[in-house]
Amino acid sequence: MPQGKPEVVPDDGLTTRQRRHRPILAVHTGVMKGKSTAAFGMALRAWNQGWSIGVFQFVKSAKWRVGEETALRVLGESGQGGPVEWHKMGEGWSWARKKGSEDDHAANAREGWAEIKRRLAAERHDFYVLDEFTYPLHWGWIDVADVVETLRERPGRQHVVITGRNAPRELLDAADLVAEMTKVKHPMDAGQKGQRGIEW
Amino acid sequence: MPQGKPEVVPDDGLTTRQRRHRPILAVHTGVMKGKSTAAFGMALRAWNQGWSIGVFQFVKSAKWRVGEETALRVLGESGQGGPVEWHKMGEGWSWARKKGSEDDHAANAREGWAEIKRRLAAERHDFYVLDEFTYPLHWGWIDVADVVETLRERPGRQHVVITGRNAPRELLDAADLVAEMTKVKHPMDAGQKGQRGIEW
């Protein structure tokens, strides 16, 4: 259990209350699974606050994270908590009028980021999950400087959680919270394949 | 995205299918937050499989993780997915006829473990979260050897996820999956206190 005590009190001209309510930019990186899982666990708390949640999955397969997606959709439609939108690159972004070519992942990823920029400017959601978003950054498909500047300048109180391996240094520098998931031991090392209910 | 390819194929006499469906003992440890958050994220997948979920919180405060608890209760009652039970030491275990003394945390923790042993023997749940369970082990309140033997010998297909700092070595040795959450950067370092929707 965290003590909740800050290690230092910064000289930033903010009151404790103002500082407490600053929106968070979090990056979950590292080689271990748990990066996205922890992001969706955070979304449970955001949902319970009645916040609007937007999930943007930058993965090829539309089937990825079906358990988390189903659970968050059920929560979003439960009449309690906040609304949930879940958008997937893998089946073509839902807002795109014409589907991008399935094979042009770079263009699809850029279209996803363009929409997230529009939503951040409009303060559309309170809590964003950009799942596996580090990959199009790492591969040079999306301009890291543009992402960092957009996130730094985002208006209002919009929390953003970005997951994936190989997060660029500039993104880590801009983040308030960076968690690295480290593998100590995994069943796949012992020859066990992924299983239903555990891996997906 | 994990490749899903095991690094070695073990000579354990099991078929790939048998090996794939072995129940998992996972430990989420380390100093960073995200240990429990990732466990509850895993519970979303388990719920989506229709599995019975049992959460046992070994913390003093009954208010801890109220967001996750509310979300999982709503999911459990949604008529989709599996049922969810959520038990808290902090307000006295729900099954205990007489409430233990509020101050005798060691006895309360032992009562929690005794019930989990009964449920494992009865194959009551498919997916257990023993949240912050490493603390009563670390403090010597519960016998680590008993926990390890009980978990090793548990019948059927019961997945168990244990969270908390200072996980005993014997528990890590017995685990199939150990994830360590490492702090790279946290807003509390910069003097920011925990905030609603993010920390709870």
XYZ file of N, CA and C in Angstrom, chain B residues 10 13 15 25 35 45-47 55 67-68 88 92 101 122 125 153 155 169 174 177 197 200:
69
model
N 9.290 -28.560 -23.148
C 9.816 -29.383 -22.053
C 9.498 -30.867 -22.219
N 6.276 -35.057 -20.368
C 5.279 -36.101 -20.573
C 3.883 -35.577 -20.846
N 1.039 -33.381 -23.155
C 0.802 -32.880 -24.504
C 0.753 -31.357 -24.445
N -0.201 -20.106 -11.295
C 0.031 -19.361 -10.056
C 0.907 -18.165 -10.420
N 0.616 -3.648 -9.550
C 0.564 -5.070 -9.190
C -0.889 -5.544 -9.091
N -10.541 -10.691 -18.053
C -10.499 -11.804 -19.017
C -11.150 -13.052 -18.427
N -10.849 -13.302 -17.154
C -11.433 -14.473 -16.490
C -12.960 -14.347 -16.462
N -13.447 -13.149 -16.122
C -14.895 -12.893 -16.103
C -15.500 -13.174 -17.469
N -12.201 -12.653 -4.998
C -11.174 -11.676 -4.610
C -11.110 -11.633 -3.091
N -12.952 1.440 -6.735
C -13.271 1.483 -8.162
C -13.279 0.094 -8.778
N -12.225 -0.661 -8.510
C -12.138 -2.013 -9.049
C -13.258 -2.897 -8.488
N -13.342 -8.732 1.973
C -12.385 -7.768 2.511
C -12.083 -8.041 3.971
N -13.938 -6.990 8.218
C -14.274 -8.305 8.773
C -14.715 -9.205 7.632
N -11.335 -9.394 16.341
C -10.981 -8.086 16.892
C -10.361 -7.245 15.778
N -12.337 -27.226 -2.142
C -13.680 -27.457 -2.689
C -13.797 -27.022 -4.152
N -13.748 -21.566 -6.780
C -13.587 -20.546 -7.819
C -12.643 -21.045 -8.911
N -0.518 -28.205 -4.376
C -1.364 -29.402 -4.377
C -2.818 -29.094 -4.709
N -6.340 -28.809 -6.246
C -6.935 -29.685 -7.263
C -7.512 -28.885 -8.431
N 10.669 -15.734 -1.082
C 11.391 -16.498 -2.101
C 10.703 -17.831 -2.419
N 7.664 -21.205 -6.316
C 6.502 -22.045 -6.634
C 5.664 -21.471 -7.775
N 4.405 -17.707 -12.934
C 4.588 -16.393 -13.550
C 4.896 -15.387 -12.447
N -9.718 8.651 -9.002
C -9.840 8.175 -10.374
C -8.544 7.604 -10.904
N -7.316 5.652 -6.800
C -8.374 4.832 -6.180
C -9.677 4.992 -6.899
